[in-house]
XYZ file of C-alpha atoms in Angstrom:
577
model
C 29.528 -10.546 49.499
C 26.204 -12.075 48.569
C 23.082 -9.982 49.204
C 20.288 -11.436 51.365
C 17.602 -12.971 49.159
C 14.920 -10.485 50.303
C 17.085 -7.501 49.291
C 17.927 -9.120 45.943
C 14.253 -9.957 45.275
C 13.104 -6.400 46.036
C 15.767 -4.961 43.744
C 14.834 -7.350 40.931
C 11.100 -6.725 41.348
C 11.743 -2.984 41.067
C 13.774 -3.605 37.909
C 11.021 -5.730 36.356
C 8.455 -2.981 37.011
C 10.809 -0.312 35.688
C 11.518 -1.990 32.328
C 8.036 -3.389 31.703
C 6.410 -1.988 28.550
C 3.016 -2.529 26.955
C 2.554 -4.835 23.998
C 2.314 -1.708 21.807
C 5.907 -0.701 22.580
C 9.380 -2.276 22.562
C 11.714 -2.941 25.517
C 14.846 -0.798 25.538
C 18.047 -2.415 24.292
C 19.865 -1.274 27.416
C 17.664 -3.455 29.653
C 18.653 -6.774 28.066
C 22.179 -7.000 29.478
C 20.785 -6.734 33.009
C 18.034 -9.248 32.153
C 20.661 -11.785 31.074
C 22.735 -11.143 34.194
C 19.734 -11.614 36.498
C 18.810 -14.862 34.724
C 22.256 -16.268 35.590
C 21.876 -15.491 39.310
C 21.072 -18.384 41.651
C 18.924 -16.151 43.872
C 16.301 -15.538 41.215
C 12.853 -17.033 41.811
C 10.984 -19.027 39.185
C 8.316 -16.333 38.834
C 10.935 -13.623 38.342
C 12.763 -15.740 35.769
C 9.510 -16.195 33.826
C 8.842 -12.432 33.760
C 12.377 -11.701 32.601
C 12.155 -14.304 29.819
C 8.807 -12.885 28.640
C 10.443 -9.446 28.582
C 13.367 -10.820 26.556
C 11.051 -12.625 24.112
C 9.261 -9.309 23.536
C 12.600 -7.628 22.846
C 13.703 -10.387 20.456
C 10.526 -9.892 18.419
C 11.146 -6.141 18.307
C 14.686 -6.560 16.947
C 13.515 -9.049 14.301
C 14.796 -12.286 15.842
C 11.455 -14.077 15.901
C 13.024 -17.563 15.697
C 14.902 -17.048 18.977
C 11.784 -15.513 20.516
C 9.718 -18.532 19.520
C 12.257 -20.930 21.050
C 12.245 -18.950 24.289
C 8.435 -18.943 24.391
C 8.399 -22.716 23.815
C 10.623 -23.191 26.861
C 8.260 -21.006 28.909
C 5.212 -23.008 27.860
C 7.034 -26.164 28.934
C 7.536 -24.689 32.412
C 4.906 -26.350 34.634
C 5.084 -23.584 37.213
C 3.846 -20.984 34.706
C 0.379 -19.971 35.917
C -2.307 -19.855 33.217
C -3.913 -16.901 34.998
C -0.719 -14.815 34.956
C 0.087 -11.846 32.725
C 3.138 -13.716 31.466
C 0.992 -16.589 30.163
C -1.352 -14.201 28.329
C 1.592 -12.197 26.972
C 3.439 -15.118 25.400
C 0.255 -16.265 23.665
C -0.076 -12.804 22.150
C 3.617 -12.836 21.196
C 3.155 -16.160 19.392
C 0.162 -14.732 17.553
C 2.258 -11.748 16.466
C 5.155 -13.958 15.300
C 2.768 -16.085 13.224
C 1.158 -12.899 11.896
C 4.497 -11.531 10.655
C 5.191 -14.846 8.900
C 1.664 -15.088 7.436
C 0.960 -18.270 9.432
C -2.790 -18.970 9.874
C -2.154 -20.094 13.472
C -2.007 -16.396 14.387
C -5.788 -16.240 14.870
C -5.799 -19.154 17.300
C -3.248 -17.428 19.538
C -4.834 -13.977 19.246
C -8.136 -15.510 20.388
C -6.451 -17.334 23.280
C -4.581 -14.214 24.479
C -7.798 -12.210 24.289
C -9.573 -14.700 26.535
C -6.656 -14.858 28.976
C -6.312 -11.065 29.295
C -9.962 -9.966 29.390
C -10.702 -7.686 32.375
C -7.127 -8.202 33.631
C -4.394 -7.008 31.257
C -5.745 -4.151 29.163
C -2.849 -3.695 26.727
C -2.710 -7.412 25.835
C -6.480 -7.459 25.499
C -6.497 -4.477 23.110
C -3.631 -5.864 21.007
C -5.378 -9.233 20.774
C -8.633 -7.550 19.748
C -6.887 -5.564 17.046
C -5.123 -8.655 15.727
C -8.410 -10.550 15.523
C -10.333 -7.690 13.918
C -7.669 -6.858 11.338
C -6.200 -10.236 10.419
C -8.823 -12.863 11.200
C -12.269 -13.792 9.920
C -11.786 -11.902 6.649
C -13.904 -14.382 4.707
C -16.765 -14.393 7.200
C -16.950 -10.961 8.791
C -18.126 -7.910 6.873
C -15.526 -5.168 6.509
C -18.128 -2.655 7.637
C -18.393 -4.520 10.922
C -14.601 -4.553 11.278
C -14.344 -0.826 10.633
C -17.164 -0.191 13.058
C -15.344 -2.129 15.762
C -12.090 -0.261 15.156
C -13.735 3.155 15.209
C -15.597 2.190 18.360
C -12.257 1.370 20.007
C -10.810 4.624 18.698
C -13.629 6.620 20.259
C -13.273 4.805 23.571
C -9.497 5.342 23.878
C -9.779 8.952 22.665
C -11.804 9.728 25.779
C -8.986 8.247 27.882
C -6.328 10.193 25.908
C -4.225 7.021 25.742
C -1.795 7.983 22.956
C -0.056 4.609 22.832
C -3.351 2.797 22.386
C -4.586 5.390 19.884
C -1.432 5.022 17.786
C -1.901 1.246 17.845
C -5.545 1.521 16.749
C -4.814 3.985 13.935
C -2.166 1.587 12.636
C -4.700 -1.245 12.491
C -7.286 0.940 10.776
C -4.592 1.572 8.173
C -4.043 -2.180 7.809
C -7.752 -2.726 7.237
C -7.971 0.087 4.677
C -5.009 -1.466 2.860
C -6.745 -4.837 2.775
C -9.685 -3.329 0.842
C -7.503 -1.360 -1.558
C -7.931 2.078 0.065
C -4.217 2.912 0.075
C -4.558 6.691 0.345
C -6.782 6.333 3.412
C -4.380 3.716 4.777
C -1.428 6.124 4.440
C -3.364 8.782 6.368
C -4.044 6.376 9.245
C -0.453 5.125 9.338
C 0.780 8.708 9.504
C -1.555 9.440 12.425
C -0.121 6.390 14.168
C 3.426 7.560 13.452
C 2.888 11.133 14.678
C 1.173 9.962 17.875
C 3.900 7.401 18.520
C 6.732 9.937 18.301
C 5.878 11.261 21.758
C 5.171 7.979 23.553
C 6.958 5.049 21.914
C 10.481 3.741 22.301
C 12.554 4.807 19.273
C 12.509 1.426 17.476
C 8.740 1.327 17.635
C 8.472 4.857 16.253
C 9.843 3.642 12.941
C 7.488 0.703 12.296
C 4.531 2.852 11.110
C 6.862 4.620 8.647
C 7.280 1.341 6.754
C 3.483 1.077 6.512
C 3.174 4.696 5.302
C 5.821 4.086 2.639
C 4.097 0.868 1.484
C 0.715 2.589 1.198
C 2.126 5.590 -0.693
C 4.077 3.314 -3.034
C 0.973 1.200 -3.649
C -1.033 4.321 -4.525
C 1.651 5.494 -6.974
C 2.699 8.506 -4.904
C 6.418 7.802 -5.302
C 7.595 11.329 -4.452
C 5.970 11.306 -0.999
C 7.055 7.700 -0.507
C 10.685 8.759 -1.083
C 10.243 11.666 1.334
C 9.090 9.238 4.035
C 11.950 6.850 3.200
C 14.366 9.714 3.854
C 12.607 10.370 7.183
C 12.954 6.680 8.007
C 16.674 6.915 7.223
C 17.109 9.893 9.541
C 15.249 8.157 12.365
C 17.259 5.007 11.863
C 20.507 6.881 12.480
C 19.505 7.002 16.159
C 18.223 3.414 16.381
C 20.645 1.585 14.062
C 19.561 -2.019 14.731
C 19.727 -4.873 12.182
C 15.929 -4.851 11.958
C 15.511 -1.100 11.404
C 18.414 -1.115 8.946
C 16.635 -3.945 7.095
C 13.443 -1.886 7.025
C 15.271 1.107 5.603
C 17.110 -0.751 2.860
C 13.990 -2.777 2.024
C 12.098 0.492 1.527
C 14.933 1.900 -0.602
C 15.204 -1.263 -2.716
C 11.462 -1.335 -3.381
C 11.436 2.376 -4.302
C 14.278 1.935 -6.774
C 12.572 -1.181 -8.156
C 9.216 0.465 -8.861
C 10.943 3.558 -10.307
C 13.285 1.321 -12.356
C 16.480 2.836 -10.940
C 18.457 -0.397 -11.078
C 21.846 1.206 -10.407
C 20.769 2.475 -6.979
C 18.730 -0.667 -6.387
C 21.854 -2.796 -6.734
C 23.588 -0.743 -4.030
C 20.678 -0.898 -1.582
C 20.206 -4.652 -2.124
C 23.841 -5.274 -1.232
C 23.471 -3.432 2.090
C 20.044 -4.934 2.791
C 21.419 -8.463 2.373
C 24.088 -7.808 5.021
C 21.467 -6.830 7.609
C 19.047 -9.620 6.647
C 21.564 -12.215 7.789
C 21.356 -10.726 11.311
C 17.579 -11.138 11.729
C 15.085 -13.946 11.193
C 12.212 -12.726 9.061
C 11.080 -15.185 6.394
C 8.788 -12.734 4.618
C 11.486 -10.085 4.288
C 13.952 -12.702 3.056
C 11.524 -13.684 0.277
C 11.065 -10.044 -0.679
C 14.822 -9.753 -0.997
C 14.915 -12.790 -3.304
C 12.237 -11.253 -5.518
C 13.968 -7.868 -5.837
C 17.387 -9.477 -6.342
C 15.907 -11.567 -9.169
C 14.317 -8.438 -10.673
C 17.839 -7.024 -10.810
C 19.042 -10.243 -12.468
C 16.253 -9.862 -15.015
C 17.364 -6.332 -15.786
C 20.938 -7.581 -16.215
C 19.770 -10.533 -18.405
C 21.175 -13.131 -15.973
C 19.349 -16.296 -17.068
C 20.795 -18.618 -14.421
C 19.695 -16.313 -11.607
C 16.176 -15.897 -13.010
C 15.827 -19.631 -13.626
C 16.918 -20.434 -10.059
C 14.227 -18.137 -8.664
C 11.497 -19.531 -10.941
C 12.496 -23.085 -10.018
C 12.096 -22.235 -6.327
C 8.528 -21.115 -6.999
C 7.644 -24.702 -7.922
C 8.311 -25.872 -4.343
C 5.812 -24.797 -1.672
C 8.615 -24.664 0.909
C 10.671 -22.117 -1.037
C 7.962 -20.333 -3.040
C 6.722 -16.827 -2.303
C 3.851 -16.851 0.199
C 0.234 -16.423 -0.808
C 0.075 -12.703 -0.037
C 2.769 -11.972 -2.658
C 1.178 -14.125 -5.357
C -1.837 -11.796 -5.215
C 0.179 -8.643 -5.905
C -0.103 -7.128 -9.387
C 3.535 -5.996 -9.352
C 4.790 -9.483 -8.491
C 2.611 -11.129 -11.162
C 3.817 -8.560 -13.698
C 7.381 -9.503 -12.754
C 6.585 -13.205 -13.298
C 5.220 -12.458 -16.775
C 8.466 -10.710 -17.694
C 10.621 -13.430 -16.098
C 8.864 -16.274 -17.945
C 9.035 -14.355 -21.221
C 12.736 -13.772 -20.674
C 13.194 -17.525 -20.199
C 11.134 -18.211 -23.335
C 8.324 -19.970 -21.476
C 5.287 -18.480 -23.219
C 2.811 -20.836 -21.576
C 3.927 -19.875 -18.047
C 3.961 -16.207 -19.058
C 0.390 -16.524 -20.293
C -0.712 -18.208 -17.064
C 0.868 -15.431 -14.995
C -0.730 -12.807 -17.217
C -4.173 -14.413 -16.737
C -3.623 -14.376 -12.968
C -2.615 -10.724 -13.235
C -5.909 -9.886 -14.928
C -7.913 -12.076 -12.513
C -6.335 -10.349 -9.506
C -7.104 -6.982 -11.065
C -10.752 -7.972 -11.538
C -10.931 -9.299 -7.986
C -9.411 -6.131 -6.536
C -11.722 -4.034 -8.668
C -14.729 -5.867 -7.266
C -13.253 -5.581 -3.779
C -12.855 -1.839 -4.188
C -16.431 -1.485 -5.423
C -17.607 -3.451 -2.411
C -15.432 -1.371 -0.116
C -17.320 1.745 -1.175
C -20.503 0.201 0.186
C -18.674 -0.950 3.311
C -17.396 2.513 4.070
C -20.862 3.922 3.519
C -22.345 1.473 5.998
C -19.710 2.549 8.493
C -20.726 6.202 7.982
C -17.287 7.070 6.598
C -18.344 8.707 3.325
C -16.641 11.978 4.257
C -13.344 10.105 4.612
C -13.377 8.494 1.178
C -11.378 9.905 -1.717
C -12.968 7.442 -4.162
C -12.252 4.132 -5.817
C -9.887 3.782 -8.732
C -11.447 1.725 -11.503
C -9.409 0.461 -14.403
C -10.672 -2.992 -15.317
C -11.781 -1.978 -18.815
C -8.251 -0.898 -19.640
C -6.853 -4.134 -18.214
C -9.260 -6.222 -20.286
C -8.535 -4.323 -23.478
C -4.809 -4.740 -22.982
C -5.265 -8.412 -22.230
C -6.837 -9.019 -25.628
C -4.189 -6.872 -27.274
C -1.540 -9.132 -25.752
C -3.381 -12.236 -26.989
C -3.568 -10.754 -30.502
C 0.177 -10.074 -30.484
C 0.872 -13.637 -29.400
C -1.128 -14.969 -32.361
C 0.302 -12.495 -34.889
C 4.031 -12.890 -34.388
C 6.343 -15.747 -35.065
C 7.880 -17.810 -32.309
C 11.405 -16.461 -32.884
C 10.228 -12.889 -32.133
C 7.740 -13.773 -29.371
C 10.111 -13.119 -26.490
C 11.138 -9.668 -27.707
C 7.585 -8.651 -28.585
C 6.148 -9.754 -25.250
C 8.912 -7.944 -23.386
C 8.237 -4.713 -25.258
C 4.454 -4.935 -24.988
C 4.574 -5.848 -21.304
C 6.668 -2.823 -20.393
C 4.614 -0.460 -22.521
C 1.408 -1.918 -21.091
C 2.343 -1.179 -17.510
C 3.308 2.396 -18.382
C 0.139 3.116 -20.336
C -2.419 1.888 -17.819
C -3.356 5.441 -16.885
C -3.487 6.812 -20.461
C -6.204 7.106 -23.081
C -4.672 5.222 -26.070
C -6.227 7.482 -28.721
C -5.106 10.845 -27.323
C -2.317 10.211 -24.832
C -4.265 12.120 -22.170
C -5.141 10.610 -18.807
C -7.991 8.111 -19.092
C -11.178 8.401 -17.062
C -9.996 6.348 -14.090
C -6.636 8.115 -13.825
C -7.907 11.672 -14.264
C -10.793 11.276 -11.793
C -8.455 9.662 -9.268
C -6.188 12.746 -9.439
C -9.096 15.164 -9.157
C -10.518 13.365 -6.103
C -7.284 14.069 -4.212
C -7.487 17.857 -4.663
C -7.734 19.668 -1.324
C -9.991 22.556 -0.287
C -8.980 26.159 -1.057
C -9.341 29.319 1.017
C -12.508 31.394 0.681
C -11.126 33.665 -2.070
C -10.040 30.919 -4.457
C -11.689 27.918 -6.084
C -11.021 24.556 -7.619
C -12.449 24.930 -11.128
C -13.695 22.077 -13.287
C -14.739 22.178 -16.964
C -16.478 19.253 -18.647
C -16.045 19.756 -22.407
C -18.500 17.895 -24.624
C -18.228 17.434 -28.423
C -21.954 17.304 -29.134
C -21.685 16.526 -32.851
C -19.004 13.801 -32.737
C -21.453 10.942 -33.397
C -22.892 12.802 -36.398
C -19.388 13.421 -37.790
C -18.462 9.776 -37.429
C -21.634 8.484 -39.063
C -21.434 11.010 -41.938
C -17.693 11.122 -42.664
C -16.274 8.028 -40.972
C -13.989 7.263 -38.063
C -10.806 8.597 -39.697
C -12.021 12.196 -39.688
C -13.606 11.940 -36.233
C -10.414 10.419 -34.798
C -8.347 13.195 -36.378
C -10.578 15.832 -34.799
C -10.316 14.195 -31.381
C -6.528 14.002 -31.721
C -6.370 17.686 -32.630
C -8.621 18.501 -29.711
C -6.351 16.631 -27.303
C -3.303 18.424 -28.705
C -5.075 21.767 -28.316
C -5.935 21.008 -24.674
C -2.312 20.076 -23.932
C -1.035 23.367 -25.352
C -3.778 25.545 -23.856
C -3.295 24.313 -20.268
C -0.461 24.424 -17.757
C 1.613 21.485 -16.565
C -0.049 21.603 -13.141
C -3.587 21.532 -14.618
C -5.305 18.133 -14.766
C -6.524 17.150 -18.241
C -8.116 13.893 -19.351
C -10.655 12.115 -21.531
C -13.669 10.808 -19.616
C -15.717 9.312 -22.459
C -15.722 9.068 -26.262
C -16.893 12.652 -26.723
C -16.034 14.250 -23.390
C -12.884 15.809 -21.934
C -12.249 17.295 -18.517
C -9.964 20.134 -17.410
C -9.369 20.914 -13.736
C -7.553 24.038 -12.507
C -6.599 23.940 -8.820
C -6.591 26.733 -6.232
C -7.206 29.696 -8.551
C -9.211 32.934 -8.518
C -12.633 32.337 -10.028
C -12.305 35.176 -12.571
C -8.970 33.826 -13.820
C -10.424 30.328 -14.108
C -13.323 31.703 -16.162
C -10.921 33.519 -18.513
C -8.833 30.350 -18.866
C -11.843 28.232 -19.807
C -13.040 30.894 -22.272
C -9.607 30.876 -23.887
C -9.585 27.074 -24.078
C -13.073 27.022 -25.611
C -12.019 29.674 -28.133
C -8.996 27.621 -29.173
C -11.096 24.465 -29.507
C -13.622 26.255 -31.713
C -10.882 26.872 -34.298
C -10.311 23.156 -34.867
C -11.463 21.941 -38.287
C -10.721 19.190 -40.825
C -11.176 19.328 -44.587
C -12.272 15.999 -46.097
C -11.226 14.594 -49.462
C -14.498 15.936 -50.857
C -13.559 19.397 -49.530
C -16.153 19.363 -46.794
C -15.117 21.521 -43.855
C -15.834 19.691 -40.571
C -15.979 21.696 -37.363
C -16.558 20.652 -33.781
C -19.573 21.757 -31.808
C -18.157 22.390 -28.313
C -20.348 22.654 -25.199
C -18.622 23.455 -21.899
C -20.046 22.964 -18.408
C -18.135 24.681 -15.579
C -18.188 23.780 -11.886
C -16.393 25.768 -9.153
C -15.943 24.798 -5.501
C -13.999 26.002 -2.467
C -13.991 22.434 -1.163
C -12.031 19.448 -2.382
C -13.365 17.487 -5.345
C -13.778 14.018 -3.839
C -17.379 14.111 -5.172
C -16.263 14.635 -8.796
C -18.105 11.472 -9.905
C -21.401 12.914 -8.652
C -20.686 16.291 -10.274
C -20.036 14.677 -13.661
C -23.104 12.455 -13.330
C -25.294 15.487 -12.630
C -23.845 17.383 -15.611
C -24.404 14.411 -17.910
C -27.938 13.890 -16.628
C -28.720 17.568 -17.184
C -27.281 17.399 -20.699
C -29.283 14.275 -21.578
C -32.514 15.914 -20.417
C -31.779 18.949 -22.576
C -31.211 16.835 -25.707
């Protein structure tokens, strides 16, 4: 028995309202079977069919099948009865923008702008999503980052008053994206985690997992591999409930990248095998290219020349090469250096190495600029600082050039391979002492959190005031020996959890976290006493001793302002000299 059309229409309209979700969320998998069944029914109206197809396109994007979603949207745009003032018309323009965004297609901005215009004052969720897409992904060369951050925080304030958790989660995620784009990965991870925690109570399960991928990427980029692995495990647990090809791809992508950056190639090989199986079930060009890169990294580790050559050959064709966003990643460029060296192509390796240094310089300048941007946006209290390491990069660059000139061609491949690996591992070390260098040690100190009122974070800046005199009178050999002994003394006189580094030629820093002030004072006195015993006897039997001056700074707060503290200590010392 066929239902009267009016009864059928009412039932279908109720269904459409029931399954409708905002652009921030994902349609439930269980709704799609009924959508397909309704689309086959002869009683369905054209308007209802359009709404159901828009709903299905949204779902296809959420499960990673963007190619099928794009084909469905194309058929909708070809439908002459689709009203340009309807929510469906605005929605599919946003969906196209999102698809192009995922695939790093510049057309994304055109569609984000169109969907914003179509939804203004009518469809609030589409309007907000379009705004966020435009702010975060478009106009990067023309619009100041301070303006972008200001716009995002203005939206955050507005939706906080409405207590709209879905919108707030969406905004926090985009703030994280913007922080990532200016190199502030720690801040980005914090915003992604806010988005994730908010989304747990309001989003459909698939959409709960998306911010986890962003958190993991930010933590991995900042070098916090332990916390990145913890979040990967959380992603794995969440995926047990969702278990779609897309979320499985996310999980095994995250695992493969973690094993790659931690050089655990045995586990990486296992995760790549599983990841490949799920990749064939989705259509995501960017993720497919990532897989090719990591699979080739495994080939490189296994000395598979044919595999490495095939990948490098593909990079010569714009259709098969990695997209622009990857060619600006230090880790990818470092991989290219190793791959070209493995293949014996020194010229290509040198070109990739130069790009590596150029990207480092560019990101360094970007980070310096981002400090000013964040200040303009009145976000100083949110900053943990900028990591600066360009001097180390430049020094290593010339070291690599020297090695190239000093070795014979038959040993060039082996030497470059060895130097390249050692270079990447030593970026955060002072070459003379093995301690953390200035950039690395200050970066660690900036991340220290506040203590309770009875304990402090204690900082000692240790200055060798007579080092220049020793060097000028006795030469660099004796002064270097004294500095080496001093570094060794600091290593033995401190605990593993203390932070120790060299911050200039004649200055060292020791930071003791979350400790009673009296104990910190005793520790620094003991360290100073041990340092005072250091001496070197020259060939002429001169006894050289170090003149140690220690400046101590205690705080109950975190030490994100460590740069200012050190500057004030140095300024005070210079005035006293």
